[in-house]
Each structure stands twice: as structure tokens, then as C-alpha cells.
Tab-separated table of C-alpha atoms in Angstrom:
chain	number	residue	atom	x	y	z
D	1	MET	CA	23.183	11.291	-16.834
D	2	THR	CA	22.524	14.951	-17.275
D	3	GLY	CA	23.988	15.399	-20.760
D	4	GLU	CA	26.770	17.576	-22.114
D	5	GLY	CA	26.980	21.070	-20.761
D	6	ALA	CA	24.374	20.498	-18.091
D	7	SER	CA	25.503	21.081	-14.563
D	8	THR	CA	24.527	18.881	-11.665
D	9	ARG	CA	22.146	20.519	-9.233
D	10	TRP	CA	23.714	19.284	-5.999
D	11	LEU	CA	21.614	19.270	-2.865
D	12	ASP	CA	22.290	22.068	-0.414
D	13	GLY	CA	22.458	21.308	3.305
D	14	GLN	CA	18.729	21.707	3.954
D	15	GLU	CA	17.782	19.685	0.863
D	16	LEU	CA	20.254	16.953	1.771
D	17	ASP	CA	18.850	16.756	5.295
D	18	ALA	CA	15.297	16.489	3.899
D	19	TRP	CA	16.317	13.757	1.467
D	20	LEU	CA	18.212	11.758	4.104
D	21	GLN	CA	15.206	11.886	6.433
D	22	VAL	CA	12.929	10.619	3.652
D	23	ALA	CA	15.438	7.918	2.670
D	24	ARG	CA	15.642	6.659	6.255
D	25	ILE	CA	11.853	6.537	6.541
D	26	LEU	CA	11.619	4.680	3.223
D	27	SER	CA	14.051	2.145	4.617
D	28	TRP	CA	12.742	1.389	8.082
D	29	VAL	CA	8.947	1.888	7.901
D	30	PRO	CA	8.276	-0.815	5.273
D	31	ALA	CA	10.647	-3.191	7.074
D	32	GLU	CA	8.866	-2.575	10.397
D	33	LEU	CA	5.427	-3.104	8.866
D	34	ASP	CA	6.544	-6.273	7.091
D	35	ALA	CA	8.196	-7.726	10.200
D	36	ARG	CA	5.140	-7.084	12.376
D	37	LEU	CA	2.695	-8.516	9.840
D	38	LEU	CA	4.829	-11.627	9.338
D	39	ARG	CA	5.274	-12.150	13.068
D	40	GLU	CA	1.687	-11.471	14.147
D	41	ASP	CA	-0.403	-12.403	11.116
D	42	GLY	CA	1.734	-14.618	8.877
D	43	ILE	CA	1.508	-12.342	5.829
D	44	THR	CA	3.772	-9.812	4.173
D	45	HIS	CA	2.978	-6.133	3.891
D	46	PHE	CA	2.492	-6.545	0.132
D	47	GLU	CA	0.040	-9.405	0.709
D	48	TYR	CA	-1.836	-7.245	3.182
D	49	GLU	CA	-2.005	-4.344	0.710
D	50	VAL	CA	-3.427	-6.707	-1.919
D	51	LEU	CA	-6.083	-8.063	0.459
D	52	ALA	CA	-6.929	-4.592	1.786
D	53	SER	CA	-7.234	-3.120	-1.716
D	54	LEU	CA	-9.619	-5.899	-2.693
D	55	SER	CA	-11.630	-5.426	0.504
D	56	GLU	CA	-12.150	-1.749	-0.348
D	57	SER	CA	-13.226	-2.325	-3.959
D	58	ALA	CA	-16.712	-2.809	-5.344
D	59	ASP	CA	-17.710	-6.468	-5.138
D	60	ARG	CA	-14.282	-7.122	-3.570
D	61	ARG	CA	-12.777	-7.573	-7.039
D	62	LEU	CA	-10.258	-5.719	-9.167
D	63	ARG	CA	-8.503	-6.259	-12.459
D	64	MET	CA	-5.035	-7.587	-11.783
D	65	SER	CA	-3.470	-4.611	-13.599
D	66	VAL	CA	-5.368	-2.119	-11.402
D	67	LEU	CA	-4.572	-4.100	-8.266
D	68	ALA	CA	-0.853	-4.097	-9.110
D	69	GLY	CA	-0.935	-0.303	-9.249
D	70	LEU	CA	-2.858	0.031	-5.981
D	71	ALA	CA	-0.489	-2.353	-4.204
D	72	ASN	CA	2.498	-0.603	-5.783
D	73	GLY	CA	3.918	-3.721	-7.371
D	74	SER	CA	4.559	-5.205	-10.792
D	75	LEU	CA	2.019	-7.450	-12.468
D	76	SER	CA	4.533	-10.295	-12.248
D	77	ARG	CA	5.012	-9.853	-8.501
D	78	LEU	CA	1.258	-9.566	-7.995
D	79	SER	CA	0.665	-12.764	-9.958
D	80	HIS	CA	3.000	-14.699	-7.642
D	81	VAL	CA	1.391	-13.197	-4.541
D	82	VAL	CA	-2.138	-13.885	-5.769
D	83	ARG	CA	-1.131	-17.505	-6.360
D	84	ARG	CA	-0.028	-17.755	-2.700
D	85	LEU	CA	-3.227	-16.061	-1.553
D	86	GLU	CA	-5.262	-18.474	-3.694
D	87	GLN	CA	-3.516	-21.412	-2.022
D	88	ARG	CA	-4.623	-20.025	1.349
D	89	GLY	CA	-8.203	-19.653	0.136
D	90	TRP	CA	-8.214	-15.863	0.451
D	91	VAL	CA	-8.373	-14.894	-3.246
D	92	THR	CA	-9.651	-16.415	-6.463
D	93	ARG	CA	-9.066	-15.379	-10.066
D	94	GLU	CA	-11.818	-14.864	-12.609
D	95	ARG	CA	-11.639	-14.060	-16.296
D	96	CYS	CA	-13.029	-10.680	-17.256
D	97	PRO	CA	-16.150	-11.300	-19.365
D	98	ASP	CA	-15.632	-8.065	-21.354
D	99	ASP	CA	-11.911	-8.516	-22.054
D	100	ARG	CA	-10.566	-12.038	-22.448
D	101	ARG	CA	-7.026	-10.756	-21.861
D	102	ALA	CA	-7.878	-9.425	-18.410
D	103	THR	CA	-8.222	-11.286	-15.132
D	104	TYR	CA	-9.905	-10.236	-11.924
D	105	ALA	CA	-8.592	-10.983	-8.456
D	106	VAL	CA	-11.552	-11.629	-6.160
D	107	LEU	CA	-11.430	-11.577	-2.360
D	108	THR	CA	-13.133	-14.599	-0.796
D	109	ASP	CA	-15.101	-14.494	2.437
D	110	ASP	CA	-12.119	-16.098	4.190
D	111	GLY	CA	-9.853	-13.432	2.684
D	112	TYR	CA	-12.151	-10.697	3.929
D	113	ALA	CA	-12.130	-12.280	7.379
D	114	LYS	CA	-8.312	-12.245	7.279
D	115	VAL	CA	-8.263	-8.521	6.460
D	116	VAL	CA	-10.786	-7.754	9.203
D	117	ALA	CA	-8.744	-9.760	11.732
D	118	THR	CA	-5.426	-8.207	10.657
D	119	ALA	CA	-6.506	-4.563	10.282
D	120	PRO	CA	-6.681	-3.547	13.983
D	121	GLY	CA	-3.084	-4.585	14.724
D	122	TYR	CA	-1.888	-3.159	11.424
D	123	VAL	CA	-3.474	0.236	11.951
D	124	GLU	CA	-2.193	0.382	15.523
D	125	HIS	CA	1.333	-0.253	14.237
D	126	VAL	CA	0.942	2.310	11.433
D	127	ARG	CA	-0.326	4.783	14.017
D	128	SER	CA	2.576	4.169	16.406
D	129	LEU	CA	5.176	4.516	13.645
D	130	THR	CA	3.828	7.424	11.624
D	131	ILE	CA	0.854	9.215	13.186
D	132	ASP	CA	1.217	9.314	16.974
D	133	PRO	CA	4.618	11.078	16.937
D	134	LEU	CA	3.050	14.000	15.035
D	135	ASP	CA	0.579	16.710	15.992
D	136	ARG	CA	-2.488	17.388	13.810
D	137	GLU	CA	-0.793	20.206	11.871
D	138	GLN	CA	2.180	17.963	11.061
D	139	ILE	CA	-0.164	15.171	9.930
D	140	VAL	CA	-1.890	17.549	7.512
D	141	LEU	CA	1.493	18.756	6.245
D	142	LEU	CA	2.742	15.178	5.848
D	143	ALA	CA	-0.325	14.312	3.765
D	144	GLN	CA	0.197	17.388	1.587
D	145	ILE	CA	3.882	16.614	1.073
D	146	GLY	CA	3.117	12.993	0.277
D	147	GLN	CA	0.449	14.030	-2.218
D	148	ARG	CA	2.813	16.505	-3.915
D	149	LEU	CA	5.587	13.896	-4.237
D	150	ASN	CA	3.173	11.231	-5.471
D	151	ASP	CA	1.713	13.642	-8.017
D	152	ALA	CA	5.191	14.628	-9.228
D	153	ALA	CA	6.019	10.944	-9.731
D	154	GLY	CA	2.754	10.319	-11.579
D	155	ARG	CA	1.409	8.234	-8.709
D	156	GLY	CA	-1.149	10.686	-7.381
D	157	GLY	CA	-4.885	10.338	-7.291
D	158	LEU	CA	-5.234	9.348	-3.651
D	159	ALA	CA	-5.838	12.807	-2.195
D	160	GLY	CA	-8.486	12.780	0.479
D	161	LEU	CA	-9.026	9.037	0.260
D	162	ALA	CA	-9.824	8.757	3.962
D	163	GLY	CA	-12.457	11.430	3.507
D	164	GLU	CA	-13.833	9.659	0.430
D	165	GLY	CA	-14.686	6.405	2.160
D	166	ARG	CA	-11.349	4.733	2.761
D	167	ALA	CA	-11.454	3.274	6.224
D	168	ALA	CA	-9.591	5.980	8.142
D	169	SER	CA	-6.097	4.935	7.106
D	170	THR	CA	-6.528	1.335	8.203
D	171	GLY	CA	-5.972	-0.027	4.741
D	172	ALA	CA	-9.046	-2.209	5.203
D	173	ALA	CA	-12.728	-1.790	4.899
D	174	ASP	CA	-14.373	-1.023	8.224
D	175	PRO	CA	-16.373	-4.131	9.182
D	176	THR	CA	-18.846	-1.958	11.087
D	177	ASP	CA	-20.010	-0.161	7.913
């Protein structure tokens, strides 16, 4: 609610078109990624993001609270997913020696192998859905727009990640490094 006396700032035609385009992308891209990963690799997109985030971290381990933020999920959701990944032998949990309240998720060698095996198909699908339809100028603009929106929502901090060592938008560590 906007409060008494405040007027609603309705979207004009151009703003509405921009929002509807974003809303459609937010609807179909995650569904496409999830469907492909389930069909080809037997994991969800969220599970892949968890494994990939761990593969990119120092010692392949992260505090669960940090991992939840990187994977864009709640701690509760992450806990359930990590349990499933533990059952598959891809992740283990370890208590944090410095903070007894904290737990680390640790990627196993089998988990790393799963990320390495999954990443090529994943990145090819990401590329076909979001990168290949654009020219280089549009890709740069898309990254800038995404960064601005993420910053405005308090979810920034990923600017230039590909240039800072992230494996060229694959979401997984490059096994050739």
C-alpha cells in the first residue's frame, strides 16, 4: 500500500512493455533451465547452482548461510537440497570450528565431477537461451541492466564476476584451470 494521499505511479506504455518483457523472461528461462537439467542430468537448477557455487569457492566449501545467498534460496530450502545432495554423495556438511552455530557445505570429489560433467550442457543451454540471440553490445547492456536491478534490490556484488575468475558464465569452475 502506498499510504494516504500518495498517488500510484502507474507504468506508462514503454515502462509496461519493459516490465512485461522482464516478467516473461523471469517465467520461462528458469523453467527451461530446470527442465533441461532434470531431463539431461537428473538435477534441478537450484541443485546445480549449489554445486556450482561450491565448486567455485575456496576449498570447495561455504557456510550454509553464504551458500543460500549465492544460490538465491532460503536457508531452509538449502538445507533440504543439501540433504538430497548428501544422499547422492556430492556434498557433506561440516561444523565450523570458529562458530559452533555455523555449518559448512563441502563439495565432494564426486560432486565436483558432477558439476564438471553437467557444466558443458548447462552453459550451452544458457548460451542458446540468453546470449546467442544478442549481439555483443546488447550483452554488455544486459549485464549493466542486470547489475543495476540487482544493486537496487540489495543483491548486487557480482559485477564483473566473469572477469574476476568466474568460469566465463558457465556457473562451474573450469576443469582446465
